[in-house]
Tab-separated table of C-alpha atoms and ligand atoms in Angstrom:
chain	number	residue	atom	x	y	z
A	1	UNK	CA	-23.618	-163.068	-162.154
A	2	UNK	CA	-26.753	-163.296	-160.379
A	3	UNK	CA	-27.085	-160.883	-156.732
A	4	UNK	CA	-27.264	-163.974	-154.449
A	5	UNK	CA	-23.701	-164.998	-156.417
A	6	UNK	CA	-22.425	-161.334	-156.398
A	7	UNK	CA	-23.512	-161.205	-152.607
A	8	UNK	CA	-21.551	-164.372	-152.000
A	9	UNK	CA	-18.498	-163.231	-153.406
A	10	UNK	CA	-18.653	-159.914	-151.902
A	11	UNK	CA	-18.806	-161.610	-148.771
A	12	UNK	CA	-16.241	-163.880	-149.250
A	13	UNK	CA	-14.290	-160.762	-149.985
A	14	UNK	CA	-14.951	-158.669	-146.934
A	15	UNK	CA	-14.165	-162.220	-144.844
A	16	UNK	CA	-10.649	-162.389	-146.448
A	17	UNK	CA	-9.846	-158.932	-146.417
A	18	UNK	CA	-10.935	-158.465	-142.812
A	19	UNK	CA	-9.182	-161.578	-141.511
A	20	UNK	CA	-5.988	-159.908	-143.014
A	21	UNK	CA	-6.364	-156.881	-141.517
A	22	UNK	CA	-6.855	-158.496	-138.232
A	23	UNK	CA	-3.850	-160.763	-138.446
A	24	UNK	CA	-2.248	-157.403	-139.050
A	25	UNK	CA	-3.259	-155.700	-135.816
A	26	UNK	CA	-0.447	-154.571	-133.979
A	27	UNK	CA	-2.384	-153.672	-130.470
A	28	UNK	CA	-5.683	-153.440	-129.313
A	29	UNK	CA	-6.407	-149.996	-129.861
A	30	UNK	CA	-5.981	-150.968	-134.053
A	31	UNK	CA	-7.818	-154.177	-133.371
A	32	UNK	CA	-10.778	-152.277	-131.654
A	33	UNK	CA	-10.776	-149.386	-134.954
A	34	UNK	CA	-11.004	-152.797	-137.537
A	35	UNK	CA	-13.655	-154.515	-134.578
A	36	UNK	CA	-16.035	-151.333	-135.510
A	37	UNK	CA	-14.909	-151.172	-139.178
A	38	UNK	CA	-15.930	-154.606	-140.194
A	39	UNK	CA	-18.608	-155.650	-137.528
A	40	UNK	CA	-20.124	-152.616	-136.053
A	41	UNK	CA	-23.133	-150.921	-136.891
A	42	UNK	CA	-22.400	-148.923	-139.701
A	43	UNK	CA	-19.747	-151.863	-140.896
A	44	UNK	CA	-18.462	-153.133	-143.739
A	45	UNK	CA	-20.855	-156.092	-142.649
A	46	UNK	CA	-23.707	-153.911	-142.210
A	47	UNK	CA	-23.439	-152.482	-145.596
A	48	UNK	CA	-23.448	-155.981	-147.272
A	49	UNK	CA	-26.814	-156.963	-145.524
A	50	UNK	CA	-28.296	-154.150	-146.848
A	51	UNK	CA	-28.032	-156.081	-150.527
A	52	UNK	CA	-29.930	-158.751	-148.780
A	53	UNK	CA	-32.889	-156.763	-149.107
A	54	UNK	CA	-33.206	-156.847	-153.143
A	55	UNK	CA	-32.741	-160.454	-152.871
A	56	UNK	CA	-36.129	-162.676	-153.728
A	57	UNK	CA	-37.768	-163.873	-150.280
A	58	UNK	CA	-36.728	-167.339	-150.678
A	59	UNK	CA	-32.985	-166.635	-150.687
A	60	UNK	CA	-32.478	-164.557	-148.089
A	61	UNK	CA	-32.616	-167.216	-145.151
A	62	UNK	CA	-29.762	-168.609	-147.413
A	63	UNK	CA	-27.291	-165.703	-147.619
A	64	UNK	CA	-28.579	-164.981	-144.115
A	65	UNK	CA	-26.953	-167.834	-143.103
A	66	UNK	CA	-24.051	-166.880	-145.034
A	67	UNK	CA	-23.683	-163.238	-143.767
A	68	UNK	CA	-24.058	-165.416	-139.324
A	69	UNK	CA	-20.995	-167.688	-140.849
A	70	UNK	CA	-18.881	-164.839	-141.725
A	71	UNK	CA	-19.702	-162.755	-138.658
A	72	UNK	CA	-18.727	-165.913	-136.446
A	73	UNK	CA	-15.869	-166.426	-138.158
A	74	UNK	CA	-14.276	-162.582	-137.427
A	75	UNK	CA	-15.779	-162.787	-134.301
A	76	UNK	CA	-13.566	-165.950	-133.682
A	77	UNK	CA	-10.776	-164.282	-135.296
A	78	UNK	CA	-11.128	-160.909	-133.185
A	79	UNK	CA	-11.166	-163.326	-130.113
A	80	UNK	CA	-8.152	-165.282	-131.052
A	81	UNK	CA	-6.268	-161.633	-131.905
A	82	UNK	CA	-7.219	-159.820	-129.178
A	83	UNK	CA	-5.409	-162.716	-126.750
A	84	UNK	CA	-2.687	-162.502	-128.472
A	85	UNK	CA	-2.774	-159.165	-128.498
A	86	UNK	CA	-3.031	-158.930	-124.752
A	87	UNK	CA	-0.614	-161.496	-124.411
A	88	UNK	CA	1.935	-159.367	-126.240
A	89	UNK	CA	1.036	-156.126	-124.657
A	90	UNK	CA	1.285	-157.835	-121.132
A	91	UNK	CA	4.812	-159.240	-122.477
A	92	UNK	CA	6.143	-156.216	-123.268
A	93	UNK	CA	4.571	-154.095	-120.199
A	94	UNK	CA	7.086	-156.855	-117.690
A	95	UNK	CA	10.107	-156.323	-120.205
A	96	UNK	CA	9.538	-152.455	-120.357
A	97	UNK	CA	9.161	-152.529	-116.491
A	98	UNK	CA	11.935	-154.743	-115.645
A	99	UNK	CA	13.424	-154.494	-112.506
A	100	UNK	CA	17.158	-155.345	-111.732
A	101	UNK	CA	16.972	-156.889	-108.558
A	102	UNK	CA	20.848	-157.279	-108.484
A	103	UNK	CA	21.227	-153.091	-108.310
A	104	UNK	CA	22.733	-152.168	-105.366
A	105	UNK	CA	20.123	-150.064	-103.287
A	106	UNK	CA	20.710	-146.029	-102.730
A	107	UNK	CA	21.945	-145.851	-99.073
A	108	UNK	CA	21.719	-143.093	-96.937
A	109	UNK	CA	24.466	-141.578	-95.057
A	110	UNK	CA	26.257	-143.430	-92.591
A	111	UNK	CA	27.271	-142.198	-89.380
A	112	UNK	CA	30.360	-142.861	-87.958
A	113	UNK	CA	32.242	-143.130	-84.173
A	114	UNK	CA	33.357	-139.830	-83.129
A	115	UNK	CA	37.031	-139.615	-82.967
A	116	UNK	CA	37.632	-140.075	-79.467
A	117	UNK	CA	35.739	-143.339	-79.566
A	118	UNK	CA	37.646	-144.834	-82.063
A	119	UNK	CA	40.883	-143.715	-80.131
A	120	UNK	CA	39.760	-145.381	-76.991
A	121	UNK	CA	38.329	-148.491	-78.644
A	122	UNK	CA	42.078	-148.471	-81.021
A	123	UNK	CA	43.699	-148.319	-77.555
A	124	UNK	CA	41.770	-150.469	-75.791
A	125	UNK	CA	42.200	-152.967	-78.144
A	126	UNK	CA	45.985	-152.691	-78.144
A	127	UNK	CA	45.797	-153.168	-74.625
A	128	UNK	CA	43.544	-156.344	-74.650
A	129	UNK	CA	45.526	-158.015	-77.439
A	130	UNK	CA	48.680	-157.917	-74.752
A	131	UNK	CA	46.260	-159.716	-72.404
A	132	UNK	CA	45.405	-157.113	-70.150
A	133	UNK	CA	41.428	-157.549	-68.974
A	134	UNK	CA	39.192	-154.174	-69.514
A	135	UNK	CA	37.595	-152.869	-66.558
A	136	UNK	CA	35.592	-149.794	-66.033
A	137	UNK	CA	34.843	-147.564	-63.159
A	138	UNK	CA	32.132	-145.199	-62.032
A	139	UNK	CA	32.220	-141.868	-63.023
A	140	UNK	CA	30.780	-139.970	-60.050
A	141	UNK	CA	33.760	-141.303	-57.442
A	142	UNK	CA	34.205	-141.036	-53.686
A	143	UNK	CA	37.290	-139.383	-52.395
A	144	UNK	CA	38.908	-142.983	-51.439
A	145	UNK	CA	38.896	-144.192	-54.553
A	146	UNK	CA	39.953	-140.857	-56.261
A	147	UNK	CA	42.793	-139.392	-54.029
A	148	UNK	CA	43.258	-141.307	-50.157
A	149	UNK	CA	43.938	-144.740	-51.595
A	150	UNK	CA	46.140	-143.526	-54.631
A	151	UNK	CA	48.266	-141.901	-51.425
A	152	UNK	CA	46.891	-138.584	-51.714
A	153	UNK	CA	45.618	-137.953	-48.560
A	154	UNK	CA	43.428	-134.843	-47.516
A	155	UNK	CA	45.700	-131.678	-47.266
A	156	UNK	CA	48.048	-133.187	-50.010
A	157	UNK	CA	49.011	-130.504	-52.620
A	158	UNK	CA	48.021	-132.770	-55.456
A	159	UNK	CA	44.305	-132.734	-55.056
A	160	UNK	CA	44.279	-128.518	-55.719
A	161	UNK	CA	46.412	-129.626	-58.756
A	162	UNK	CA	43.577	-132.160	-59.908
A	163	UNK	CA	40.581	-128.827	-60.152
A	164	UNK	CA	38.002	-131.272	-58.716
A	165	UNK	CA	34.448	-130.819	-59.152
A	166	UNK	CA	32.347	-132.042	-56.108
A	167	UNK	CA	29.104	-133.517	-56.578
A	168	UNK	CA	26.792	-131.823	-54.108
A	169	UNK	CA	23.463	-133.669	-53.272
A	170	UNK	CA	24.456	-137.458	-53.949
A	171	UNK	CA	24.786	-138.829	-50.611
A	172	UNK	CA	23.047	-137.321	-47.697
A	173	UNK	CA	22.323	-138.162	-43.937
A	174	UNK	CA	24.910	-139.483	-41.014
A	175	UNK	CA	27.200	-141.028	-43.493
A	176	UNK	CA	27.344	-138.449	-46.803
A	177	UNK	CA	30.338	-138.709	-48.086
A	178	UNK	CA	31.684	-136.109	-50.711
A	179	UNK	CA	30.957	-137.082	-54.242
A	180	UNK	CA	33.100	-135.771	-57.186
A	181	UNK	CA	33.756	-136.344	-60.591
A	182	UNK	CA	36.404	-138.853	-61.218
A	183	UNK	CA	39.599	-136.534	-62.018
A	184	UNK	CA	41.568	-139.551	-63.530
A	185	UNK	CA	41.327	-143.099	-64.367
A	186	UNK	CA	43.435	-144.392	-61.892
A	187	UNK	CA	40.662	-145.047	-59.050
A	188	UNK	CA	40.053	-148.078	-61.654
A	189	UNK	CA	43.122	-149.420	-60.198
A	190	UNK	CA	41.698	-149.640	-57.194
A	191	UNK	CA	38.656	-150.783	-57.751
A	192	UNK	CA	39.841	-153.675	-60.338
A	193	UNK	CA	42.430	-154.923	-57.528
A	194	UNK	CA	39.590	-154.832	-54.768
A	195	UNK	CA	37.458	-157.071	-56.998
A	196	UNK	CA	40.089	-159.333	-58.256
A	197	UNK	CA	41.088	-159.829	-54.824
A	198	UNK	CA	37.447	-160.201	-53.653
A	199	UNK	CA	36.753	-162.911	-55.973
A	200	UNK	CA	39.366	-164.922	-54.246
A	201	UNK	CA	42.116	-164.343	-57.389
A	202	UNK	CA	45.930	-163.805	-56.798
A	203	UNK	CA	48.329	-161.658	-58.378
A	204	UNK	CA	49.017	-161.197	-61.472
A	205	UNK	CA	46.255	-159.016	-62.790
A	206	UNK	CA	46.883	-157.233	-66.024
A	207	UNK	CA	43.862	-154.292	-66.799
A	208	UNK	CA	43.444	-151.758	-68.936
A	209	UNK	CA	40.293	-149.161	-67.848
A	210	UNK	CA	39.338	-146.660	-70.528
A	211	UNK	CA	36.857	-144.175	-69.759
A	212	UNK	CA	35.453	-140.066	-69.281
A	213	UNK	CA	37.525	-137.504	-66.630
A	214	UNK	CA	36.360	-134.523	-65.686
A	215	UNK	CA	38.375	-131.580	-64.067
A	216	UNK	CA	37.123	-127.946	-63.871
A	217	UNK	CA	39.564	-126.404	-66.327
A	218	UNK	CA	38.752	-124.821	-69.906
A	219	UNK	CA	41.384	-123.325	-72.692
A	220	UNK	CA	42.696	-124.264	-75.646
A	221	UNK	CA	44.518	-127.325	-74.278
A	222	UNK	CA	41.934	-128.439	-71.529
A	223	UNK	CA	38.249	-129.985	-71.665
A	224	UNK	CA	36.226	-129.915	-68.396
A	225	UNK	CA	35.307	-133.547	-69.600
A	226	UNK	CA	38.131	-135.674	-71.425
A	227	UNK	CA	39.372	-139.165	-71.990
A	228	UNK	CA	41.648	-141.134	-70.460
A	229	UNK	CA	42.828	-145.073	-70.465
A	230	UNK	CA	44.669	-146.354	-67.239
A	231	UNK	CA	46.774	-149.725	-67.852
A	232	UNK	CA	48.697	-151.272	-64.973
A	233	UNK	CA	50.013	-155.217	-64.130
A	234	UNK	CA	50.639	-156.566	-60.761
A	235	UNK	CA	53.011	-159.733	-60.617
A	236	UNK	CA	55.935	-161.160	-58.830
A	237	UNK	CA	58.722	-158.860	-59.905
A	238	UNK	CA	57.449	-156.390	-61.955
A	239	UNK	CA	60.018	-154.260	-63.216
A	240	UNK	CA	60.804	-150.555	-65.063
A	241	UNK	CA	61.949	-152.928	-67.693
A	242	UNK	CA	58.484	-154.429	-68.252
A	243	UNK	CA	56.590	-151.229	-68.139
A	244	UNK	CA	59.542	-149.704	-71.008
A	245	UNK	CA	58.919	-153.123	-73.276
A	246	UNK	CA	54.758	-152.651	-72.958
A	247	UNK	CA	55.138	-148.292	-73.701
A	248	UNK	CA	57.563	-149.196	-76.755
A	249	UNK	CA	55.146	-151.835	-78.187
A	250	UNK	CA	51.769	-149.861	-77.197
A	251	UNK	CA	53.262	-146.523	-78.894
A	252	UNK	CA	54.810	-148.020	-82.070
A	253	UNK	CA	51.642	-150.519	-82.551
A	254	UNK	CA	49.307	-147.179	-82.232
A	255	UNK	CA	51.506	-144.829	-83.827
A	256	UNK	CA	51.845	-147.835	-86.682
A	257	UNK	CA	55.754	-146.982	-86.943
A	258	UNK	CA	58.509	-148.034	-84.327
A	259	UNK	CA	58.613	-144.947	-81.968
A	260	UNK	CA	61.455	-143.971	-79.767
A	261	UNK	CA	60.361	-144.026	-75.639
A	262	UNK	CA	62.201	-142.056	-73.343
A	263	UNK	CA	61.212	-141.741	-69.479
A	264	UNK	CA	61.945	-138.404	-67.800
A	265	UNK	CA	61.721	-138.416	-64.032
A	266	UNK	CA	58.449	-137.069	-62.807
A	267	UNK	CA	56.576	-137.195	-59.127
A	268	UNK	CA	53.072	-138.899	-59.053
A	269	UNK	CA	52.049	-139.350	-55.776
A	270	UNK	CA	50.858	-143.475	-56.998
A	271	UNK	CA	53.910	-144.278	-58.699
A	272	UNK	CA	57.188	-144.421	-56.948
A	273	UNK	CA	59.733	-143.996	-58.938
A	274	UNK	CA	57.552	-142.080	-61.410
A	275	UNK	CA	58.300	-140.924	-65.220
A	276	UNK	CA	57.129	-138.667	-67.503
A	277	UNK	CA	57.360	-140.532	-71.078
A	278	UNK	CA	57.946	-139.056	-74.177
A	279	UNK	CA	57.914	-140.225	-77.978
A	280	UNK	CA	60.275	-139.097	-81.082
A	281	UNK	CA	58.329	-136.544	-82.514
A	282	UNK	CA	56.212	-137.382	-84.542
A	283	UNK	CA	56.014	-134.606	-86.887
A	284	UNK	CA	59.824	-134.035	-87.747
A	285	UNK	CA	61.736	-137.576	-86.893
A	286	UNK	CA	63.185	-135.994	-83.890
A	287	UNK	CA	65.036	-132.778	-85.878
A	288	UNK	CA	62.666	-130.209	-83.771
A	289	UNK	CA	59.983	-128.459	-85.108
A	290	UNK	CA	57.143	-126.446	-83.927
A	291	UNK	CA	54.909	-129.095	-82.582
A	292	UNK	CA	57.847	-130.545	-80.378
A	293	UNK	CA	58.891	-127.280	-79.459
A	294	UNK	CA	62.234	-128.016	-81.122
A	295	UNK	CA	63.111	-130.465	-78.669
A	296	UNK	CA	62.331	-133.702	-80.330
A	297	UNK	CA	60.825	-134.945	-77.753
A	298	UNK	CA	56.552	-135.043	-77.277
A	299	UNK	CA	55.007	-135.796	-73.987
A	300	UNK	CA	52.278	-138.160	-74.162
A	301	UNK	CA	51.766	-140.154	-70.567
A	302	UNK	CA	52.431	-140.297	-66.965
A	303	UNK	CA	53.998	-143.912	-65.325
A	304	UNK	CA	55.842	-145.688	-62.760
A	305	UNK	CA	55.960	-148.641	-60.300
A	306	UNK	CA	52.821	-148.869	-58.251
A	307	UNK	CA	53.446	-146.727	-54.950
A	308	UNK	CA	53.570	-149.451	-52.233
A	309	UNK	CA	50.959	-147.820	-49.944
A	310	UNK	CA	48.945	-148.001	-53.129
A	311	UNK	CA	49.025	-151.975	-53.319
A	312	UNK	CA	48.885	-151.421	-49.369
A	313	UNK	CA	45.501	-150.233	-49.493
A	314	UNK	CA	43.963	-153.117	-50.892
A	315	UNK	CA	45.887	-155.529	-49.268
A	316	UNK	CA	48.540	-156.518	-51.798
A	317	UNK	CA	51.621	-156.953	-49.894
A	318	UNK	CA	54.062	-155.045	-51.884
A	319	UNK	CA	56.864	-157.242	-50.011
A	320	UNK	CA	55.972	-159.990	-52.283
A	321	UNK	CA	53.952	-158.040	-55.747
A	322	UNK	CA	55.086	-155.111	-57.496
A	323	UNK	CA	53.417	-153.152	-60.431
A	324	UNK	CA	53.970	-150.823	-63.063
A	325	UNK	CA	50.877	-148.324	-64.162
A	326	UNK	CA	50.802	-145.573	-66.374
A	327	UNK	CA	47.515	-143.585	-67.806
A	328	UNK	CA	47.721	-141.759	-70.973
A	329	UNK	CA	45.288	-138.696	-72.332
A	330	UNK	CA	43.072	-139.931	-75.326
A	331	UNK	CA	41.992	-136.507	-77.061
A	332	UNK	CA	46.098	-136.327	-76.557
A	333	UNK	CA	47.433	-139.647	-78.845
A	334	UNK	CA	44.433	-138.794	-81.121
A	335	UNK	CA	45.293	-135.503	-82.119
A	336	UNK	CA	48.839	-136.128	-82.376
A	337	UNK	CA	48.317	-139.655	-84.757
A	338	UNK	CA	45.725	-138.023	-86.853
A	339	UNK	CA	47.564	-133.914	-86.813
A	340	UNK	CA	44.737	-132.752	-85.469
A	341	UNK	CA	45.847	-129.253	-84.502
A	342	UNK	CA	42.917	-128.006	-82.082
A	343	UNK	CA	41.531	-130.237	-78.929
A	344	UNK	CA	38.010	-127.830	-78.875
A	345	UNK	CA	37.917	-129.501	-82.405
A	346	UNK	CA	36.668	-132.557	-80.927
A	347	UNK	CA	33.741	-131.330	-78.562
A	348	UNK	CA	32.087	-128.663	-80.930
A	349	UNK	CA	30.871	-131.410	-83.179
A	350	UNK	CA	30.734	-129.577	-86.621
A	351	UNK	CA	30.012	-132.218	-88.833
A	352	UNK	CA	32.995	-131.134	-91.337
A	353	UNK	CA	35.475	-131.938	-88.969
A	354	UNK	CA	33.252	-135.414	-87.848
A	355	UNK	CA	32.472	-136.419	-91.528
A	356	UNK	CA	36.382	-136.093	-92.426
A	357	UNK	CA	37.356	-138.451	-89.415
A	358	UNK	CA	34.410	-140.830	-89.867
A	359	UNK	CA	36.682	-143.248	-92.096
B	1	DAH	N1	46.411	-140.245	-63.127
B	1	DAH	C1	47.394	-139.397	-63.724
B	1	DAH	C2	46.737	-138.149	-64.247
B	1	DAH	O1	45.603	-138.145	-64.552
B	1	DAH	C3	48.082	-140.096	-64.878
B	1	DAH	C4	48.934	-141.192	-64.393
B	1	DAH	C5	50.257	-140.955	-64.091
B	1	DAH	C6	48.431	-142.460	-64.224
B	1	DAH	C7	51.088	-141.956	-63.647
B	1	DAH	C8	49.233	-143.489	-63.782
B	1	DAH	C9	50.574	-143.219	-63.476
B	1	DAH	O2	48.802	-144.716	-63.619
B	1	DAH	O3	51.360	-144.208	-63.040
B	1	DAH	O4	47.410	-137.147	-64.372
């Protein structure tokens, strides 16, 4: 075999051979190692070329262009590889990094109403479901609206009883008039009828007013600040009957089991007659127990027929309207629905306690 023949086949050799190894590049990195082995300087190519040399003069252009044929056709090859290669390593780069969009996301913690909310919002909503409009009231109150037109005028024993705190500073010149802290819900009552009656409306008004009390007392049993919601109807011939029928359904709806009611004579100086009502314990279905006191019995509100000089000072005649009212302690129904065993519980806000009521 003569060199130029020899040099052809080699070359036809190292074409084959390096086309296969290409095809047989699994990434880039390999493809760039055969890139150098076959067509870089010290190459497979680069050794062949050097046999060019011994060749007569005449030849070489010949195997010359032999040896630019071969190097364009792995060149060509390379290309074509390397795309595919890229194509595959991009492929697998998306697969590898594959999001599911369809996870749910990692939330953070939730917060939740503190349990006195969701008493007075539960309440309210009891309330509002019966048809009785919500109204609210200021906190800071005048004495009007607090004691003299609930018929607890100056002097009366029942404003010691309520441990007001006055509000010093509010109101100042000729007219000041002493401020205070609402001590109960019931000014709502007044307030709501004035309004009703101010916007030209006629009996019957149904409201329930939820909303913050204040009274300067502080134990185990008493916050200087609690909760309280005030419901009361006015109508033609409102009767005991109708304030028994709205307790029984408010306390078994709440207490979500049919409660027994009973109404204990009591003296508020708004109501008249006035009751004290209690609920079947809870706690022991009535049989006595240590909550109850062994009585059966739990007191949870204070009621009665709306005091005529009550409806009198708004200008209800009481000849024609009557009304039932009755206001009830939140911190009070919550503790005793959710056995709760400690009312200072609910203002010292360790997140325990507010975590395992958040549901
Ligand atoms: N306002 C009273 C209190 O805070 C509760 C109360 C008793 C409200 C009888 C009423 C009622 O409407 O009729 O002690």
């Amino acid at each position: 075999m003569s060199d130029i023949e020899a040099l052809n086949e080699q070359l036809a050799g190292l074409q084959e051979e390096a086309l296969k190894a290409f095809s047989g590049a699994t990434d880039l990195a390999v493809l760039e190692q055969l890139r150098v082995a076959y067509l870089g300087k010290k190459g497979a190519l680069t050794e062949v070329l050097k046999g060019v040399g011994k060749l007569p003069p005449e030849q070489r252009p010949v195997i010359g262009q032999q040896v630019n044929a071969v190097k364009q056709a792995l060149a060509t090859a390379l290309d074509a590889m390397e795309s595919e290669l890229a194509v595959k390593a991009k492929a697998e780069r998306i697969e590898a990094e594959r999001l599911d969009v369809t996870l749910p996301g990692r939330s953070g913690p939730v917060g939740a109403l503190h349990p006195v909310q969701q008493g007075l919002d539960e309440i309210t909503a009891i309330f509002s479901q019966m048809g009785f409009a919500v109204a609210e009231g200021p906190e800071i109150e005048n004495e009007f609206h607090n004691f003299d037109a609930l018929n607890i005028p100056p002097e009366h024993p029942a404003r010691a009883m309520h441990d007001t705190f006055f509000v010093k500073g509010l109101s100042s010149g000729e007219n000041a008039e002493p401020m205070l802290l609402r001590t109960h819900t019931s000014p709502v009552q007044i307030r709501a009828m004035r309004r009703f009656l101010e916007e030209g409306h006629e009996p019957p008004l149904a409201v329930v007013a939820p909303g913050r009390v204040y009274r300067c007392d502080y134990d185990v049993t008493h916050s200087p600040m609690f909760h309280q919601v005030e419901v009361f109807k006015v109508d033609h011939d409102v009767s005991m009957a109708h304030l028994k029928g709205v307790l029984k359904h408010f306390l078994s709806t709440y207490f979500e089991r049919e409660v027994d009611i009973r109404l204990r004579p009591h003296y508020f100086p708004f109501t008249e007659p006035s009751a004290e009502v209690d609920i079947g314990c809870v706690f022991c279905a009535r049989k006595g127990c240590r909550i109850c006191k062994g009585s059966g019995w739990i007191e949870v509100l204070g009621s009665g027929m709306i005091h005529p000089n009550v409806l009198r000072s708004v200008g209800i005649d009481s000849s024609i309207f009557s009304g039932f009212a009755f206001g009830l302690g939140v911190e009070r129904l919550v503790m005793l629905k959710q056995g709760i065993p400690d009312l200072r519980l609910f203002f010292e806000n360790d997140v325990r306690f507010l975590r395992r009521m958040g549901s």
